[in-house]
Amino acid sequence: MRVVVLALTLALVAPDFAASKTYVYRYEALLMSGLPEEGLARAGVKVSSKVLISYSAHNTLLYPAFNTVVFDHFIPATRLTSALASQLMTPIKFEYANGIVGKMFAPEGMTPMVLNIYRGILNVLQLNIKKTHNVYELQEAGAQGVCKTLYAITEDDKADRLLLTKTKDLNHCQERVIKDIGLAYTEKCAKCQQDAKNLRGAAAYNYIMKQVGTGVLILEAAVNELIQFSPFSEMNGATQVETKQSLVFLEIQKVPILPIETEYHHRGSLQYEFGSEILQTPIQLIKINNAPAQIVEILNHLVTYNVEKVHEDAPLKFVELIQLLRVAHFEDIEMIWNQNKAKPAFRHWILDAIPAIGTSVTLRFIKEKLLVNELTLAEATQALVASMHMVTADPEAIKIVEALALNQRIVENPILREIVLLGYGTMVAKYCAEKVTCPAELLKPIHNLMTEAVVKRETEDIILLLKVLGNAGHHISLKPITKVLPIYGTAAASLPMRVHAHAILAMRNIAKREPKLIQEMAIQLYMDKALHPELRMLACIVLFETRPPIGLVTTLANILKTEENLQVASFTYSHMKSLTRSTAPIHASVAAACNVAVKILSPKLDRLSYRYSKAIHMDIYNNPLMFGAAASAFYINDAATILPRSIVAKASAYLAGAAADILEVGVRTEGLQEALLKNPAVNENVDRITKMRRVLKALSEWRSLPTSEPLASAYIKFFGQEIAFANIDKDMIEHAIALFTGPSAQAYGREALKTLLSGASFHYTKPVLLTEVRRILPTAAGVPMELSLYTTAVAGASVEIKATTVPALPENFHVAHLLKTDMKVETEIRPSVAMNTFAVMGVNTALLQAAVLARGKVNSVLPAKVVARLDITEGNFKIEALPVSAPEHLANVHVETLAISRNIENLEAARITPIIPAKIYEPISRETLTSKMISSSKSSEIYSDVTSNMKPIIKTKLTHFLKKYCAKSTTVGFKSCVKVSSENAAFIRNIALYKLLGKHSVTVSMKQVEGEIIEKLEMEVQVGPKAAEKIIKQINLSEEEVIEGKPVLFKLKRILVPGLKNGTRSSSSSSSSRYSSSRSSLRSRSSSASSSSSSRVNSKIIDAAAPASRLHSSSSSRSSSSSRLSSSRSIITSQATSAGRMSRSRSSASSFEAIYKQNKFLGNDVAPTFAIIFRAVRADHKMQGYQITAYLDKPTARVQFIIAALAEADNWKFCADGALLSKHKVTAKFAWGAECKQYSTLITAETGLVGPSPAARLRFAWENLPSALKYYAKIAYEYLPASFLAGMIEGKDTNSEKQLSLTVVATSDRTLDFIFKSPRRTIYKLALRLPIALPLDEATGLTPFEDNLLDKFHYLFTKANAAECSFVKDTLTTFNNRRYQNQMPLSCYQVLAQDCTQELKFMVLLKKDLIEQNHINVKIENIDIDLYPKNTEVTVKVNGMEIPINNLPYQHPTAKIQIRPKGEGISVYAPSHGLHEVYFDRNSWKVKVVDWMKGQTCGLCGRADGEVRQEYHTPNGRLTKNAVSYAHSWVLPAESCRDTSECRVRQESVLLEKQMTIHGQESKCYSVEPVLRCLSGCFPVKTTPVTVGFHCLPVGDLPGIYDKSVDLRETTEAHLACSCTAQCA
């Protein structure tokens, strides 16, 4: 019953103000910014006033605010209050009916800020009271937007009061008033915000009302709002802005308020209105009286104080300049420009600041100055690129960019046109990011240009406009994009594939906004197997950009199960597999979907080699900190070549619940490899092409593959927006070469050198506003609060440089003159950088600021003075580092958190307090603090009263860290220190945010070591005969034995053995070396076995060049050496066991020791080849540094390097000796320590043969090694990933204690066997597959092009990656390693391999004669080469003329084509024409094509594209299933039985002999694949069955049968040999 009464009572409730009365209220609002813990500093703003409300006609109330006082950090801001008094005393009008605030009216002169304060008061009066409910929810309009609000109403019967509570959830708003700046490129992570929101807000309103008349009177209202933000998850702490409002009824006055005599204008509703706070930076408050004068003052300061080095305040001054420019009028900016455009320093600062204004003023200024030629191309490019990304997108700015794009001067400049058009797309994207619905008219100009470009077939324009549409990312562009895709129609299909690729990529930004729309298009493209594989892979990329659901990913996996193209299969599988490992929440759903899809697919796809296309995604994400990073790479190939078609790399970042693609770089290399390696003159031979096309006419329906243009292109994206791209073609390269080698470039270089000779100095400064990210939102009090992040940096360098030459250069000197002079260059450079970063949360207006601020400063100065001297004639180079005045700190990083409170009228009284103050007070209750603030209107008294009741806490509770790390080098005389200091609030809560609070600093300093006065550092290199003159310290290698870690024993030995000389004075030849003496027993053993090596290796290692010097194995191992290394595991094991015994063979060591013993120090007999001196020149003339000397003894093929310390008392040395013992063996000894005696190692490398296979062995033996080296080697071995040793067989073994050995056997040019032996383990691997081919022919001296080093390198490079097709015993192995039996017709040529592009660079034909011997014909350049067996040899003919074997090798007179004997046959080499090698002997043949021809060949050998599932392509491109049908399709048929070729077959479509019923009708079936049949008048004498596809139709013959579909497959007879009658036609 009570509830019903209440409902009936509330049916009449609504706030009401009676006519002709004035209601007086006391209003107070308090805003506090900071952290919730008491004792930490907070920034606050308080507003206190008396509010009078009076009723007027038409539900309008007059509303003045008397006695208003604004408090700045609890102290009355009297100046600010006085400045606003005229506005605060002005009444406003507003509509008010049934508790709802309607329209607002105010004089024109009232600023938005004051009007917003009024809105904060009216917001308290906003009450949506329903007549029939006491608890209900609704979306209520207020100052902060339309947000979810909960009402609860009760009645206090005793006090006769109505109690109303309403709460607003600011995170669930139908329409939230909010302004974002700099966030257009970010993507919200919905999944991240589900678990923890970074920004939360709620407000609670409590009302006490009294029933009066027909309504209620609000007696008291209290508002408490809290908005909190954390860059991390909420469990790691959050900063907050707390708003408290109080509206207390005082009295009713019977005198109404009279309106003032002024015109009132409609000023909106209760909703907050943004004003000047958008242009106000929150990091400083500037009182602007005369903007132009203040701008000039700041410019003078920046130019004056940033010459020698960047001033530490330069970043803040640059932000101040930006702030002033934002406020200034356009005419003022233009005036300042006109005054300073002739001053380079001022000009650069202005042009760097103009883009940061961020309004349409920026674009208007650049446009006007560009069109009147006041900007250079470089300046315009820089300004436009920066402006397109920094200017806020609005209709005015978009119109300016559109006008620029259509301007004739911009259109005529390709660079500016590209930047402006791409920028237009960026502006549209930013504009649409802030709008719920984006007008399609914005992109209509681009669509029109696109239509025109497609009609005119202007490929480059189409690509540019597609990139513009891609930047815009508007779904309305999907239709024009689709029109250039090959699935749209024949017109689009005829466009270059590059256009199709860019069209697909243009959908990526659309995919982020309209994922479902793009998913349909992407899956359609992916499923179309007629498309080029690259396009399908790009469609896969776009599809995953939409983060598809599990159903779509599973569909993709199902398609992949039957996918025949391995490039597409590899790419899609690797993309799915890498996404399964993603830990970022934004990829959580797609990662789970891919995890299911990967399990459906075969794991074989994971084993495809690196030559197949791959997609890689890696990321790392920390959930508590909500921070992470990701990297993606897409490697797209289509023919398994070294250089892929395209590579895309992208870096992304996740921060505070948002994601952004920071940087993306893409490169296309299509045709680049071919352009670099092929013969440039190959296209010019018209006769060759005509001749080959005549041959190809005989093939049924032959179609050439598209020729890839020699082209490379690259693009770069920042934050998902493409800012630049370039196409590199032959014309561009030639133009660049002409430019750099032309007379203008030489003249410019000459002038530059003249400037250096006369001395030059310049200064460069570059300021950048790196980050400006802001979110502005109103509080309940109508005062805006802001979250912002600013980063600004200024980098500069001051350079002085002067060059001198001896002798002086003539007036018109040439580059050759420089080679004959002694040139000296003196350079002094002082690079410096200053960077400031600010993170702010709190109140920010143009009049006052009260916020918490985290400020980070980075300052660095690194001066250097260098003198370099180069004398090419004398072979001398010297560089000196001279002393230079340097600051105490080279680098300084300082971070602190502050509470800031200031107002524009009293900036000198600004309060900047550390958040952790000098005294930390005991916490008092918030109730006490609030009651004291509300009970008095004088906040200064409140503040003193509050602090007087607090008790200070001891400061030692602070978490404090202070550490200093120093290192000094007496060699260079410097001491470097890094000082780390941190003072934070982790003692309050040990979480991330509180660890950031406080002060943190890192300081890097460098100074001279006390007592060590270094005048300069120098490095000198002397080459040639004068190297000996530069040696400072003479090398005398000591014979003493130095014992590591035992200096006492060393001294004792010197006393007991008086004949032993001092290490620094003994001669190198005074006695035999310790090494040789310690190994004397081994020497004697090896010398006694000089006739037969004591090695017990099972396999024989044979010197390929010198059979007489073979290292024969012992009789016990000779039986096993005949078997192959890879034959069985047992053989490998025995070899591994005996490999250690090989190290006991002293044959190589003894020969090296003999050379070493004869002359331990080469400097005794030969002059040094070169000397390098590193030293510090000291004031006391003591030597300090190192010298490196190199000696070469040609008779013994020995080289020696010695590094020696220059200090007189330092006998440390490093000695490296190497000797070439034979053509296939080299030995090196490394020793270091005191006189090179503490540590030593011996390394031997040798090559030879294991059976018929080339082999190499590397042995590493040591006498003594540093313990630290052994320790870290063990740690490194333990950290080897398990995948590194996967597939290797490892076993424990007892080997030599001080030796490592590695034996490698090349069982073929693409497989290796190897054995690795350590003292305790033996690891071996059989048949390790290599990705490239080894140049094994080099070992036998069979490499062609011996006379030309460049051609030889070209040959070896192409061999390493060549594709091979071979024929042995009637089995043909294609380029893709697919094998089949080739049933050849007699006397008919088949196309074995050819260039299938329109260039027709080569053609290789094969036929079998009547006695079934193979013949090969090679058509290349302007010659025909015939290879065929004759008697027992192979005969070669060139253009019909036989060349005797004795006259080989044959070299083409103009082209790089060579014919030479090889083994039992003959090889043809033409790598620059695409044909690496054609080998022919009596029993077999091989054809190899170079890497860049992969995917461009056709014939019996296939396309060499790695697609083994799509191997059998007929001449017309049809994919057949039968190998015999495939081989017969490449037969060149005869035209007549009277041909001299004796070929008597032709290709024809045959009729299936049996009748077939198709779809219920009697049908005739014709083969759609050609079948070999005898010519008319001939009959078959040899046939073979062949399975081909048939197409069936009801009646009649079918034209164009070879293009029809396959209805069924049946077996028919193919004729291989025919006999003809004399009367045949």
PDB file of C-alpha atoms in Angstrom, residues 372-553:
ATOM      1  CA  VAL A 372      53.514  31.898 -56.165  1.00  0.00           C
ATOM      2  CA  ASN A 373      56.784  29.912 -56.146  1.00  0.00           C
ATOM      3  CA  GLU A 374      57.854  30.998 -52.668  1.00  0.00           C
ATOM      4  CA  LEU A 375      58.568  27.396 -51.664  1.00  0.00           C
ATOM      5  CA  THR A 376      61.193  25.105 -53.130  1.00  0.00           C
ATOM      6  CA  LEU A 377      60.268  21.571 -54.157  1.00  0.00           C
ATOM      7  CA  ALA A 378      61.936  20.128 -51.048  1.00  0.00           C
ATOM      8  CA  GLU A 379      60.180  22.597 -48.747  1.00  0.00           C
ATOM      9  CA  ALA A 380      56.817  22.022 -50.397  1.00  0.00           C
ATOM     10  CA  THR A 381      57.231  18.241 -50.214  1.00  0.00           C
ATOM     11  CA  GLN A 382      58.121  18.319 -46.528  1.00  0.00           C
ATOM     12  CA  ALA A 383      55.350  20.773 -45.630  1.00  0.00           C
ATOM     13  CA  LEU A 384      52.658  18.917 -47.572  1.00  0.00           C
ATOM     14  CA  VAL A 385      53.517  15.477 -46.178  1.00  0.00           C
ATOM     15  CA  ALA A 386      53.499  16.796 -42.616  1.00  0.00           C
ATOM     16  CA  SER A 387      50.344  18.852 -43.102  1.00  0.00           C
ATOM     17  CA  MET A 388      48.262  16.045 -44.538  1.00  0.00           C
ATOM     18  CA  HIS A 389      48.760  14.095 -41.322  1.00  0.00           C
ATOM     19  CA  MET A 390      48.669  16.928 -38.774  1.00  0.00           C
ATOM     20  CA  VAL A 391      45.796  19.074 -40.025  1.00  0.00           C
ATOM     21  CA  THR A 392      42.396  18.329 -38.539  1.00  0.00           C
ATOM     22  CA  ALA A 393      40.095  17.142 -41.294  1.00  0.00           C
ATOM     23  CA  ASP A 394      37.043  19.340 -41.816  1.00  0.00           C
ATOM     24  CA  PRO A 395      35.087  20.343 -44.956  1.00  0.00           C
ATOM     25  CA  GLU A 396      37.151  23.495 -45.449  1.00  0.00           C
ATOM     26  CA  ALA A 397      40.478  21.654 -45.241  1.00  0.00           C
ATOM     27  CA  ILE A 398      39.254  18.942 -47.618  1.00  0.00           C
ATOM     28  CA  LYS A 399      38.178  21.570 -50.170  1.00  0.00           C
ATOM     29  CA  ILE A 400      41.610  23.198 -50.073  1.00  0.00           C
ATOM     30  CA  VAL A 401      43.346  19.855 -50.705  1.00  0.00           C
ATOM     31  CA  GLU A 402      40.910  19.107 -53.528  1.00  0.00           C
ATOM     32  CA  ALA A 403      41.674  22.457 -55.136  1.00  0.00           C
ATOM     33  CA  LEU A 404      45.403  21.741 -54.810  1.00  0.00           C
ATOM     34  CA  ALA A 405      45.006  18.332 -56.444  1.00  0.00           C
ATOM     35  CA  LEU A 406      43.284  19.843 -59.469  1.00  0.00           C
ATOM     36  CA  ASN A 407      45.638  22.800 -59.787  1.00  0.00           C
ATOM     37  CA  GLN A 408      47.595  22.689 -63.029  1.00  0.00           C
ATOM     38  CA  ARG A 409      50.953  23.438 -61.376  1.00  0.00           C
ATOM     39  CA  ILE A 410      50.512  20.505 -59.009  1.00  0.00           C
ATOM     40  CA  VAL A 411      49.346  18.216 -61.813  1.00  0.00           C
ATOM     41  CA  GLU A 412      52.470  18.980 -63.831  1.00  0.00           C
ATOM     42  CA  ASN A 413      54.782  18.008 -60.952  1.00  0.00           C
ATOM     43  CA  PRO A 414      54.607  14.213 -60.420  1.00  0.00           C
ATOM     44  CA  ILE A 415      56.025  14.355 -56.887  1.00  0.00           C
ATOM     45  CA  LEU A 416      53.650  17.026 -55.589  1.00  0.00           C
ATOM     46  CA  ARG A 417      50.692  15.479 -57.384  1.00  0.00           C
ATOM     47  CA  GLU A 418      51.371  12.144 -55.732  1.00  0.00           C
ATOM     48  CA  ILE A 419      51.674  13.713 -52.268  1.00  0.00           C
ATOM     49  CA  VAL A 420      48.554  15.851 -52.608  1.00  0.00           C
ATOM     50  CA  LEU A 421      46.377  13.041 -53.963  1.00  0.00           C
ATOM     51  CA  LEU A 422      47.509  10.583 -51.304  1.00  0.00           C
ATOM     52  CA  GLY A 423      46.964  13.338 -48.751  1.00  0.00           C
ATOM     53  CA  TYR A 424      43.436  13.862 -50.019  1.00  0.00           C
ATOM     54  CA  GLY A 425      42.646  10.237 -49.263  1.00  0.00           C
ATOM     55  CA  THR A 426      44.175  10.668 -45.808  1.00  0.00           C
ATOM     56  CA  MET A 427      42.063  13.755 -45.086  1.00  0.00           C
ATOM     57  CA  VAL A 428      38.895  11.905 -46.080  1.00  0.00           C
ATOM     58  CA  ALA A 429      39.867   8.978 -43.843  1.00  0.00           C
ATOM     59  CA  LYS A 430      40.422  11.262 -40.849  1.00  0.00           C
ATOM     60  CA  TYR A 431      37.172  13.103 -41.461  1.00  0.00           C
ATOM     61  CA  CYS A 432      35.159   9.892 -41.736  1.00  0.00           C
ATOM     62  CA  ALA A 433      36.773   8.451 -38.598  1.00  0.00           C
ATOM     63  CA  GLU A 434      34.963  11.083 -36.524  1.00  0.00           C
ATOM     64  CA  LYS A 435      31.616  10.784 -38.288  1.00  0.00           C
ATOM     65  CA  VAL A 436      28.978   8.093 -37.947  1.00  0.00           C
ATOM     66  CA  THR A 437      28.016   8.560 -41.593  1.00  0.00           C
ATOM     67  CA  CYS A 438      30.578   9.849 -44.051  1.00  0.00           C
ATOM     68  CA  PRO A 439      29.329  11.673 -47.180  1.00  0.00           C
ATOM     69  CA  ALA A 440      30.118   9.832 -50.379  1.00  0.00           C
ATOM     70  CA  GLU A 441      30.465  13.135 -52.267  1.00  0.00           C
ATOM     71  CA  LEU A 442      33.932  13.588 -50.803  1.00  0.00           C
ATOM     72  CA  LEU A 443      35.308  10.840 -53.042  1.00  0.00           C
ATOM     73  CA  LYS A 444      33.375  11.718 -56.162  1.00  0.00           C
ATOM     74  CA  PRO A 445      36.313  13.713 -57.702  1.00  0.00           C
ATOM     75  CA  ILE A 446      38.602  10.707 -57.255  1.00  0.00           C
ATOM     76  CA  HIS A 447      36.009   8.352 -58.728  1.00  0.00           C
ATOM     77  CA  ASN A 448      35.694  10.604 -61.778  1.00  0.00           C
ATOM     78  CA  LEU A 449      39.460  10.680 -62.262  1.00  0.00           C
ATOM     79  CA  MET A 450      39.501   6.909 -61.850  1.00  0.00           C
ATOM     80  CA  THR A 451      36.889   6.389 -64.539  1.00  0.00           C
ATOM     81  CA  GLU A 452      38.776   8.651 -66.915  1.00  0.00           C
ATOM     82  CA  ALA A 453      42.090   6.869 -66.277  1.00  0.00           C
ATOM     83  CA  VAL A 454      40.536   3.446 -66.893  1.00  0.00           C
ATOM     84  CA  VAL A 455      39.063   4.595 -70.182  1.00  0.00           C
ATOM     85  CA  LYS A 456      42.414   5.991 -71.311  1.00  0.00           C
ATOM     86  CA  ARG A 457      44.306   2.907 -70.005  1.00  0.00           C
ATOM     87  CA  GLU A 458      46.714   5.113 -68.031  1.00  0.00           C
ATOM     88  CA  THR A 459      48.207   2.452 -65.794  1.00  0.00           C
ATOM     89  CA  GLU A 460      50.243   4.706 -63.522  1.00  0.00           C
ATOM     90  CA  ASP A 461      47.280   7.013 -62.898  1.00  0.00           C
ATOM     91  CA  ILE A 462      45.026   4.063 -62.106  1.00  0.00           C
ATOM     92  CA  ILE A 463      47.538   2.780 -59.544  1.00  0.00           C
ATOM     93  CA  LEU A 464      47.894   6.216 -57.939  1.00  0.00           C
ATOM     94  CA  LEU A 465      44.137   6.681 -57.665  1.00  0.00           C
ATOM     95  CA  LEU A 466      43.727   3.190 -56.219  1.00  0.00           C
ATOM     96  CA  LYS A 467      46.199   4.134 -53.511  1.00  0.00           C
ATOM     97  CA  VAL A 468      44.163   7.298 -52.837  1.00  0.00           C
ATOM     98  CA  LEU A 469      41.009   5.214 -52.431  1.00  0.00           C
ATOM     99  CA  GLY A 470      42.948   2.836 -50.226  1.00  0.00           C
ATOM    100  CA  ASN A 471      43.991   5.697 -47.963  1.00  0.00           C
ATOM    101  CA  ALA A 472      40.413   6.970 -47.746  1.00  0.00           C
ATOM    102  CA  GLY A 473      39.076   3.547 -46.786  1.00  0.00           C
ATOM    103  CA  HIS A 474      35.470   4.465 -47.638  1.00  0.00           C
ATOM    104  CA  HIS A 475      33.122   1.623 -48.472  1.00  0.00           C
ATOM    105  CA  ILE A 476      31.605   3.648 -51.341  1.00  0.00           C
ATOM    106  CA  SER A 477      34.923   3.152 -53.179  1.00  0.00           C
ATOM    107  CA  LEU A 478      34.439  -0.592 -53.342  1.00  0.00           C
ATOM    108  CA  LYS A 479      32.524  -0.344 -56.611  1.00  0.00           C
ATOM    109  CA  PRO A 480      35.194   1.592 -58.596  1.00  0.00           C
ATOM    110  CA  ILE A 481      37.865  -0.657 -57.084  1.00  0.00           C
ATOM    111  CA  THR A 482      35.969  -3.755 -58.188  1.00  0.00           C
ATOM    112  CA  LYS A 483      35.726  -2.422 -61.732  1.00  0.00           C
ATOM    113  CA  VAL A 484      39.471  -2.844 -62.235  1.00  0.00           C
ATOM    114  CA  LEU A 485      39.602  -6.356 -60.771  1.00  0.00           C
ATOM    115  CA  PRO A 486      39.838  -9.263 -63.249  1.00  0.00           C
ATOM    116  CA  ILE A 487      36.599 -10.789 -61.971  1.00  0.00           C
ATOM    117  CA  TYR A 488      34.651  -7.734 -63.145  1.00  0.00           C
ATOM    118  CA  GLY A 489      34.950  -8.308 -66.909  1.00  0.00           C
ATOM    119  CA  THR A 490      37.200  -8.652 -69.883  1.00  0.00           C
ATOM    120  CA  ALA A 491      38.115  -4.942 -69.903  1.00  0.00           C
ATOM    121  CA  ALA A 492      39.426  -5.143 -66.351  1.00  0.00           C
ATOM    122  CA  ALA A 493      41.110  -8.492 -67.025  1.00  0.00           C
ATOM    123  CA  SER A 494      43.191  -6.913 -69.767  1.00  0.00           C
ATOM    124  CA  LEU A 495      44.740  -4.413 -67.363  1.00  0.00           C
ATOM    125  CA  PRO A 496      48.260  -5.171 -66.078  1.00  0.00           C
ATOM    126  CA  MET A 497      48.439  -7.434 -63.082  1.00  0.00           C
ATOM    127  CA  ARG A 498      50.063  -4.656 -61.065  1.00  0.00           C
ATOM    128  CA  VAL A 499      46.774  -2.786 -61.259  1.00  0.00           C
ATOM    129  CA  HIS A 500      44.876  -5.813 -59.967  1.00  0.00           C
ATOM    130  CA  ALA A 501      47.337  -6.197 -57.091  1.00  0.00           C
ATOM    131  CA  HIS A 502      46.980  -2.571 -56.019  1.00  0.00           C
ATOM    132  CA  ALA A 503      43.197  -2.792 -56.318  1.00  0.00           C
ATOM    133  CA  ILE A 504      43.111  -5.687 -53.850  1.00  0.00           C
ATOM    134  CA  LEU A 505      45.456  -3.928 -51.444  1.00  0.00           C
ATOM    135  CA  ALA A 506      43.278  -0.806 -51.614  1.00  0.00           C
ATOM    136  CA  MET A 507      40.569  -2.747 -49.781  1.00  0.00           C
ATOM    137  CA  ARG A 508      42.641  -3.193 -46.606  1.00  0.00           C
ATOM    138  CA  ASN A 509      41.552   0.028 -44.891  1.00  0.00           C
ATOM    139  CA  ILE A 510      37.955  -0.577 -45.965  1.00  0.00           C
ATOM    140  CA  ALA A 511      38.224  -4.006 -44.348  1.00  0.00           C
ATOM    141  CA  LYS A 512      38.845  -2.449 -40.931  1.00  0.00           C
ATOM    142  CA  ARG A 513      35.613  -0.437 -41.101  1.00  0.00           C
ATOM    143  CA  GLU A 514      33.349  -2.709 -43.135  1.00  0.00           C
ATOM    144  CA  PRO A 515      34.707  -6.221 -42.507  1.00  0.00           C
ATOM    145  CA  LYS A 516      31.663  -8.176 -43.671  1.00  0.00           C
ATOM    146  CA  LEU A 517      31.519  -6.279 -46.946  1.00  0.00           C
ATOM    147  CA  ILE A 518      35.156  -7.060 -47.706  1.00  0.00           C
ATOM    148  CA  GLN A 519      34.985 -10.665 -46.532  1.00  0.00           C
ATOM    149  CA  GLU A 520      32.598 -11.525 -49.337  1.00  0.00           C
ATOM    150  CA  MET A 521      34.832  -9.917 -51.958  1.00  0.00           C
ATOM    151  CA  ALA A 522      38.070 -11.376 -50.555  1.00  0.00           C
ATOM    152  CA  ILE A 523      36.803 -14.946 -50.363  1.00  0.00           C
ATOM    153  CA  GLN A 524      35.460 -14.658 -53.911  1.00  0.00           C
ATOM    154  CA  LEU A 525      38.876 -13.558 -55.157  1.00  0.00           C
ATOM    155  CA  TYR A 526      40.629 -16.269 -53.166  1.00  0.00           C
ATOM    156  CA  MET A 527      38.410 -19.042 -54.531  1.00  0.00           C
ATOM    157  CA  ASP A 528      38.914 -17.991 -58.165  1.00  0.00           C
ATOM    158  CA  LYS A 529      41.697 -20.369 -59.201  1.00  0.00           C
ATOM    159  CA  ALA A 530      41.911 -18.766 -62.627  1.00  0.00           C
ATOM    160  CA  LEU A 531      43.481 -15.685 -61.028  1.00  0.00           C
ATOM    161  CA  HIS A 532      47.213 -15.248 -60.721  1.00  0.00           C
ATOM    162  CA  PRO A 533      48.484 -16.814 -57.478  1.00  0.00           C
ATOM    163  CA  GLU A 534      49.818 -13.466 -56.268  1.00  0.00           C
ATOM    164  CA  LEU A 535      46.344 -11.930 -56.447  1.00  0.00           C
ATOM    165  CA  ARG A 536      44.894 -14.805 -54.468  1.00  0.00           C
ATOM    166  CA  MET A 537      47.555 -14.395 -51.793  1.00  0.00           C
ATOM    167  CA  LEU A 538      46.839 -10.667 -51.573  1.00  0.00           C
ATOM    168  CA  ALA A 539      43.166 -11.534 -51.164  1.00  0.00           C
ATOM    169  CA  CYS A 540      44.197 -13.784 -48.277  1.00  0.00           C
ATOM    170  CA  ILE A 541      45.980 -10.846 -46.622  1.00  0.00           C
ATOM    171  CA  VAL A 542      42.896  -8.657 -46.998  1.00  0.00           C
ATOM    172  CA  LEU A 543      40.654 -11.410 -45.659  1.00  0.00           C
ATOM    173  CA  PHE A 544      42.631 -11.753 -42.447  1.00  0.00           C
ATOM    174  CA  GLU A 545      42.640  -7.961 -42.027  1.00  0.00           C
ATOM    175  CA  THR A 546      38.886  -8.345 -41.411  1.00  0.00           C
ATOM    176  CA  ARG A 547      39.549 -10.837 -38.576  1.00  0.00           C
ATOM    177  CA  PRO A 548      37.166 -13.430 -40.023  1.00  0.00           C
ATOM    178  CA  PRO A 549      34.983 -15.647 -37.824  1.00  0.00           C
ATOM    179  CA  ILE A 550      35.672 -19.322 -37.334  1.00  0.00           C
ATOM    180  CA  GLY A 551      33.206 -20.353 -40.006  1.00  0.00           C
ATOM    181  CA  LEU A 552      34.969 -18.352 -42.697  1.00  0.00           C
ATOM    182  CA  VAL A 553      38.415 -19.518 -41.586  1.00  0.00           C
TER     183      VAL A 553
END
